[in-house]
N, C-alpha and C. Protein backbone atom coordinates (compact mmCIF):
# COMPACT_ATOMS: atom_id res chain seq x y z
N MET A 1 -35.87 -61.88 194.55
CA MET A 1 -36.46 -62.98 195.28
C MET A 1 -37.05 -62.45 196.58
N ALA A 2 -38.27 -62.80 196.87
CA ALA A 2 -38.97 -62.30 198.05
C ALA A 2 -38.54 -63.07 199.30
N LYS A 3 -38.43 -62.34 200.40
CA LYS A 3 -38.09 -62.98 201.67
C LYS A 3 -39.33 -63.65 202.24
N ARG A 4 -39.12 -64.79 202.85
CA ARG A 4 -40.23 -65.51 203.46
C ARG A 4 -40.29 -65.16 204.94
N ARG A 5 -41.49 -64.84 205.41
CA ARG A 5 -41.66 -64.46 206.82
C ARG A 5 -42.40 -65.57 207.56
N LEU A 6 -41.93 -65.85 208.74
CA LEU A 6 -42.60 -66.85 209.57
C LEU A 6 -43.80 -66.21 210.26
N ARG A 7 -44.83 -66.96 210.42
CA ARG A 7 -46.00 -66.47 211.13
C ARG A 7 -45.66 -66.39 212.61
N SER A 8 -46.24 -65.44 213.27
CA SER A 8 -45.95 -65.25 214.69
C SER A 8 -46.37 -66.46 215.52
N SER A 9 -47.43 -67.15 215.13
CA SER A 9 -47.86 -68.33 215.88
C SER A 9 -46.83 -69.46 215.77
N THR A 10 -46.19 -69.60 214.60
CA THR A 10 -45.16 -70.62 214.41
C THR A 10 -43.96 -70.32 215.29
N VAL A 11 -43.54 -69.08 215.34
CA VAL A 11 -42.41 -68.68 216.17
C VAL A 11 -42.73 -68.88 217.64
N ALA A 12 -43.93 -68.49 218.06
CA ALA A 12 -44.32 -68.63 219.46
C ALA A 12 -44.37 -70.09 219.88
N LEU A 13 -44.95 -70.95 219.05
CA LEU A 13 -45.03 -72.38 219.38
C LEU A 13 -43.65 -73.01 219.42
N GLY A 14 -42.79 -72.64 218.50
CA GLY A 14 -41.43 -73.18 218.50
C GLY A 14 -40.67 -72.74 219.74
N GLY A 15 -40.83 -71.49 220.13
CA GLY A 15 -40.17 -70.97 221.33
C GLY A 15 -40.67 -71.65 222.59
N MET A 16 -41.96 -71.89 222.67
CA MET A 16 -42.53 -72.55 223.84
C MET A 16 -42.04 -74.00 223.93
N GLY A 17 -41.92 -74.66 222.80
CA GLY A 17 -41.41 -76.03 222.79
C GLY A 17 -39.97 -76.10 223.28
N LEU A 18 -39.16 -75.17 222.84
CA LEU A 18 -37.77 -75.11 223.27
C LEU A 18 -37.67 -74.82 224.76
N LEU A 19 -38.49 -73.92 225.26
CA LEU A 19 -38.51 -73.60 226.68
C LEU A 19 -38.93 -74.82 227.50
N ALA A 20 -39.94 -75.53 227.05
CA ALA A 20 -40.40 -76.72 227.77
C ALA A 20 -39.31 -77.79 227.79
N LEU A 21 -38.59 -77.96 226.70
CA LEU A 21 -37.51 -78.93 226.63
C LEU A 21 -36.41 -78.57 227.62
N THR A 22 -36.06 -77.31 227.69
CA THR A 22 -35.01 -76.85 228.60
C THR A 22 -35.39 -77.08 230.05
N ILE A 23 -36.60 -76.74 230.42
CA ILE A 23 -37.05 -76.89 231.80
C ILE A 23 -37.13 -78.36 232.21
N THR A 24 -37.71 -79.19 231.38
CA THR A 24 -37.87 -80.60 231.74
C THR A 24 -36.55 -81.34 231.71
N SER A 25 -35.62 -80.96 230.86
CA SER A 25 -34.33 -81.64 230.81
C SER A 25 -33.53 -81.38 232.07
N CYS A 26 -33.52 -80.16 232.55
CA CYS A 26 -32.74 -79.83 233.74
C CYS A 26 -33.36 -80.41 234.99
N GLY A 27 -34.65 -80.50 235.05
CA GLY A 27 -35.31 -80.98 236.24
C GLY A 27 -35.54 -82.48 236.26
N SER A 28 -35.15 -83.16 235.22
CA SER A 28 -35.44 -84.59 235.16
C SER A 28 -34.58 -85.37 236.14
N GLU A 29 -35.09 -86.48 236.58
CA GLU A 29 -34.39 -87.36 237.51
C GLU A 29 -33.37 -88.19 236.74
N PRO A 30 -32.27 -88.56 237.39
CA PRO A 30 -31.31 -89.45 236.72
C PRO A 30 -31.92 -90.84 236.58
N ASP A 31 -31.40 -91.62 235.64
CA ASP A 31 -31.86 -93.00 235.47
C ASP A 31 -31.63 -93.75 236.77
N ARG A 32 -32.53 -94.66 237.08
CA ARG A 32 -32.32 -95.49 238.26
C ARG A 32 -32.62 -96.94 237.93
N ARG A 33 -31.83 -97.79 238.55
CA ARG A 33 -31.97 -99.21 238.36
C ARG A 33 -31.89 -99.88 239.72
N CYS A 34 -32.46 -101.03 239.84
CA CYS A 34 -32.39 -101.78 241.08
C CYS A 34 -31.14 -102.67 241.01
N ALA A 35 -30.32 -102.61 242.06
CA ALA A 35 -29.09 -103.39 242.07
C ALA A 35 -28.72 -103.80 243.49
N ASP A 36 -27.87 -104.81 243.59
CA ASP A 36 -27.34 -105.27 244.86
C ASP A 36 -26.15 -104.39 245.24
N ARG A 37 -26.13 -103.86 246.46
CA ARG A 37 -25.05 -102.97 246.90
C ARG A 37 -23.69 -103.66 246.94
N GLN A 38 -23.64 -104.93 247.26
CA GLN A 38 -22.37 -105.64 247.38
C GLN A 38 -21.78 -106.03 246.02
N THR A 39 -22.59 -106.67 245.19
CA THR A 39 -22.10 -107.21 243.93
C THR A 39 -22.34 -106.29 242.73
N GLN A 40 -23.18 -105.30 242.90
CA GLN A 40 -23.62 -104.38 241.85
C GLN A 40 -24.31 -105.09 240.69
N LYS A 41 -24.87 -106.27 240.96
CA LYS A 41 -25.66 -106.98 239.96
C LYS A 41 -27.04 -106.36 239.89
N THR A 42 -27.59 -106.27 238.67
CA THR A 42 -28.93 -105.73 238.51
C THR A 42 -29.95 -106.74 239.05
N LEU A 43 -30.99 -106.19 239.63
CA LEU A 43 -32.06 -107.00 240.22
C LEU A 43 -33.40 -106.55 239.67
N PRO A 44 -34.43 -107.39 239.80
CA PRO A 44 -35.77 -106.96 239.39
C PRO A 44 -36.23 -105.77 240.25
N SER A 45 -37.03 -104.90 239.71
CA SER A 45 -37.52 -103.72 240.42
C SER A 45 -38.19 -104.07 241.74
N SER A 46 -38.81 -105.22 241.80
CA SER A 46 -39.51 -105.63 243.02
C SER A 46 -38.55 -105.76 244.21
N GLU A 47 -37.27 -106.01 243.96
CA GLU A 47 -36.28 -106.14 245.03
C GLU A 47 -35.94 -104.80 245.67
N CYS A 48 -36.27 -103.70 245.02
CA CYS A 48 -36.00 -102.38 245.57
C CYS A 48 -37.21 -101.79 246.30
N ARG A 49 -38.33 -102.43 246.16
CA ARG A 49 -39.52 -101.96 246.87
C ARG A 49 -39.49 -102.48 248.30
N THR A 50 -40.38 -102.06 249.08
CA THR A 50 -40.44 -102.36 250.52
C THR A 50 -39.97 -103.77 250.88
N GLY A 51 -38.93 -103.83 251.70
CA GLY A 51 -38.45 -105.09 252.22
C GLY A 51 -37.55 -105.90 251.30
N GLY A 52 -37.29 -105.44 250.10
CA GLY A 52 -36.43 -106.18 249.18
C GLY A 52 -34.96 -106.03 249.52
N SER A 53 -34.13 -106.84 248.89
CA SER A 53 -32.69 -106.82 249.18
C SER A 53 -31.91 -105.84 248.31
N GLY A 54 -32.57 -105.21 247.35
CA GLY A 54 -31.87 -104.30 246.44
C GLY A 54 -31.97 -102.85 246.86
N SER A 55 -31.14 -102.04 246.22
CA SER A 55 -31.15 -100.59 246.40
C SER A 55 -31.16 -99.94 245.03
N TYR A 56 -31.66 -98.71 244.98
CA TYR A 56 -31.67 -98.02 243.70
C TYR A 56 -30.28 -97.48 243.38
N TYR A 57 -29.86 -97.70 242.13
CA TYR A 57 -28.58 -97.24 241.61
C TYR A 57 -28.89 -96.17 240.59
N TYR A 58 -28.34 -94.99 240.76
CA TYR A 58 -28.68 -93.84 239.93
C TYR A 58 -27.59 -93.56 238.90
N GLY A 59 -28.05 -93.24 237.69
CA GLY A 59 -27.12 -92.89 236.62
C GLY A 59 -26.35 -94.10 236.14
N GLY A 60 -25.26 -93.84 235.46
CA GLY A 60 -24.39 -94.91 234.98
C GLY A 60 -25.02 -95.76 233.89
N LYS A 61 -24.46 -96.95 233.75
CA LYS A 61 -24.90 -97.87 232.71
C LYS A 61 -25.19 -99.23 233.32
N SER A 62 -25.92 -100.01 232.57
CA SER A 62 -26.20 -101.38 232.96
C SER A 62 -25.78 -102.27 231.79
N GLY A 63 -24.90 -103.21 232.07
CA GLY A 63 -24.45 -104.12 231.03
C GLY A 63 -23.91 -105.40 231.64
N LYS A 64 -24.12 -106.50 230.97
CA LYS A 64 -23.67 -107.81 231.43
C LYS A 64 -24.15 -108.12 232.85
N GLY A 65 -25.36 -107.64 233.17
CA GLY A 65 -25.96 -107.93 234.45
C GLY A 65 -25.46 -107.12 235.62
N LYS A 66 -24.63 -106.08 235.36
CA LYS A 66 -24.10 -105.24 236.43
C LYS A 66 -24.28 -103.77 236.09
N VAL A 67 -24.22 -102.93 237.13
CA VAL A 67 -24.31 -101.48 236.95
C VAL A 67 -22.93 -100.86 237.17
N THR A 68 -22.60 -99.84 236.39
CA THR A 68 -21.32 -99.15 236.52
C THR A 68 -21.49 -97.67 236.19
N GLY A 69 -20.59 -96.86 236.70
CA GLY A 69 -20.55 -95.44 236.34
C GLY A 69 -21.55 -94.55 237.03
N GLY A 70 -22.26 -95.04 238.01
CA GLY A 70 -23.23 -94.24 238.73
C GLY A 70 -23.01 -94.33 240.22
N SER A 71 -24.06 -94.21 241.00
CA SER A 71 -23.93 -94.22 242.45
C SER A 71 -25.24 -94.67 243.11
N PHE A 72 -25.11 -95.26 244.29
CA PHE A 72 -26.29 -95.59 245.08
C PHE A 72 -26.80 -94.34 245.80
N ASP A 73 -26.01 -93.29 245.80
CA ASP A 73 -26.38 -92.01 246.40
C ASP A 73 -26.92 -91.10 245.30
N LYS A 74 -28.22 -90.85 245.32
CA LYS A 74 -28.88 -90.07 244.28
C LYS A 74 -28.28 -88.67 244.13
N SER A 75 -27.91 -88.04 245.25
CA SER A 75 -27.39 -86.68 245.20
C SER A 75 -26.00 -86.60 244.58
N ALA A 76 -25.31 -87.73 244.46
CA ALA A 76 -23.97 -87.75 243.89
C ALA A 76 -23.98 -87.87 242.37
N VAL A 77 -25.15 -88.08 241.80
CA VAL A 77 -25.25 -88.29 240.36
C VAL A 77 -25.59 -86.97 239.68
N GLU A 78 -24.83 -86.65 238.67
CA GLU A 78 -25.03 -85.42 237.92
C GLU A 78 -26.19 -85.57 236.97
N ARG A 79 -27.10 -84.62 237.02
CA ARG A 79 -28.22 -84.61 236.09
C ARG A 79 -27.87 -83.69 234.95
N GLY A 80 -27.96 -84.17 233.75
CA GLY A 80 -27.63 -83.37 232.59
C GLY A 80 -28.85 -82.96 231.82
N GLY A 81 -28.60 -82.40 230.64
CA GLY A 81 -29.71 -82.01 229.79
C GLY A 81 -29.38 -80.70 229.10
N PHE A 82 -30.15 -80.37 228.13
CA PHE A 82 -29.95 -79.17 227.35
C PHE A 82 -30.10 -77.93 228.24
N GLY A 83 -29.07 -77.09 228.26
CA GLY A 83 -29.14 -75.84 229.01
C GLY A 83 -28.83 -75.95 230.47
N CYS A 84 -28.38 -77.10 230.94
CA CYS A 84 -28.08 -77.26 232.37
C CYS A 84 -26.64 -76.89 232.66
N SER A 85 -26.40 -76.45 233.87
CA SER A 85 -25.05 -76.07 234.25
C SER A 85 -24.23 -77.27 234.68
N GLY A 86 -24.86 -78.42 234.88
CA GLY A 86 -24.13 -79.63 235.24
C GLY A 86 -23.68 -79.64 236.68
N SER A 87 -24.44 -79.03 237.56
CA SER A 87 -24.04 -79.01 238.97
C SER A 87 -24.49 -80.27 239.66
N GLY A 88 -23.55 -81.10 239.98
CA GLY A 88 -23.85 -82.33 240.69
C GLY A 88 -22.92 -82.46 241.87
N GLY A 89 -23.39 -83.08 242.91
CA GLY A 89 -22.55 -83.25 244.09
C GLY A 89 -21.59 -84.39 243.90
N GLY A 90 -20.64 -84.60 244.82
CA GLY A 90 -19.73 -85.70 244.67
C GLY A 90 -19.14 -86.02 245.93
C-alpha cells in the first residue's frame, strides 16, 4: 500500500491557520456585558456608554437578568484560549 503525502501548500496553510488561532485566542478580550454595579442586573448597552448608569462587567455568565462569575475590573478577569498560559490578575 502506497503512503499518501500531503502537499506542502496544504501543510503550510494548515500551520498558518493554527498559528492565527493561537495568537487571536490569547489576545482576545474577555466577554463584556453592561450591568448595574449594585444589583448586578444586566442593562442595555446604551447604559454603559457616556453618562449611563451601568458599568461593563467582564467575563462570567449572564442568566436570569443578572451577571455572575466575572468582575467589573477588566484586569481581574482571566483571558483564556488555546495555547494561553492563563495569567490573569486577581
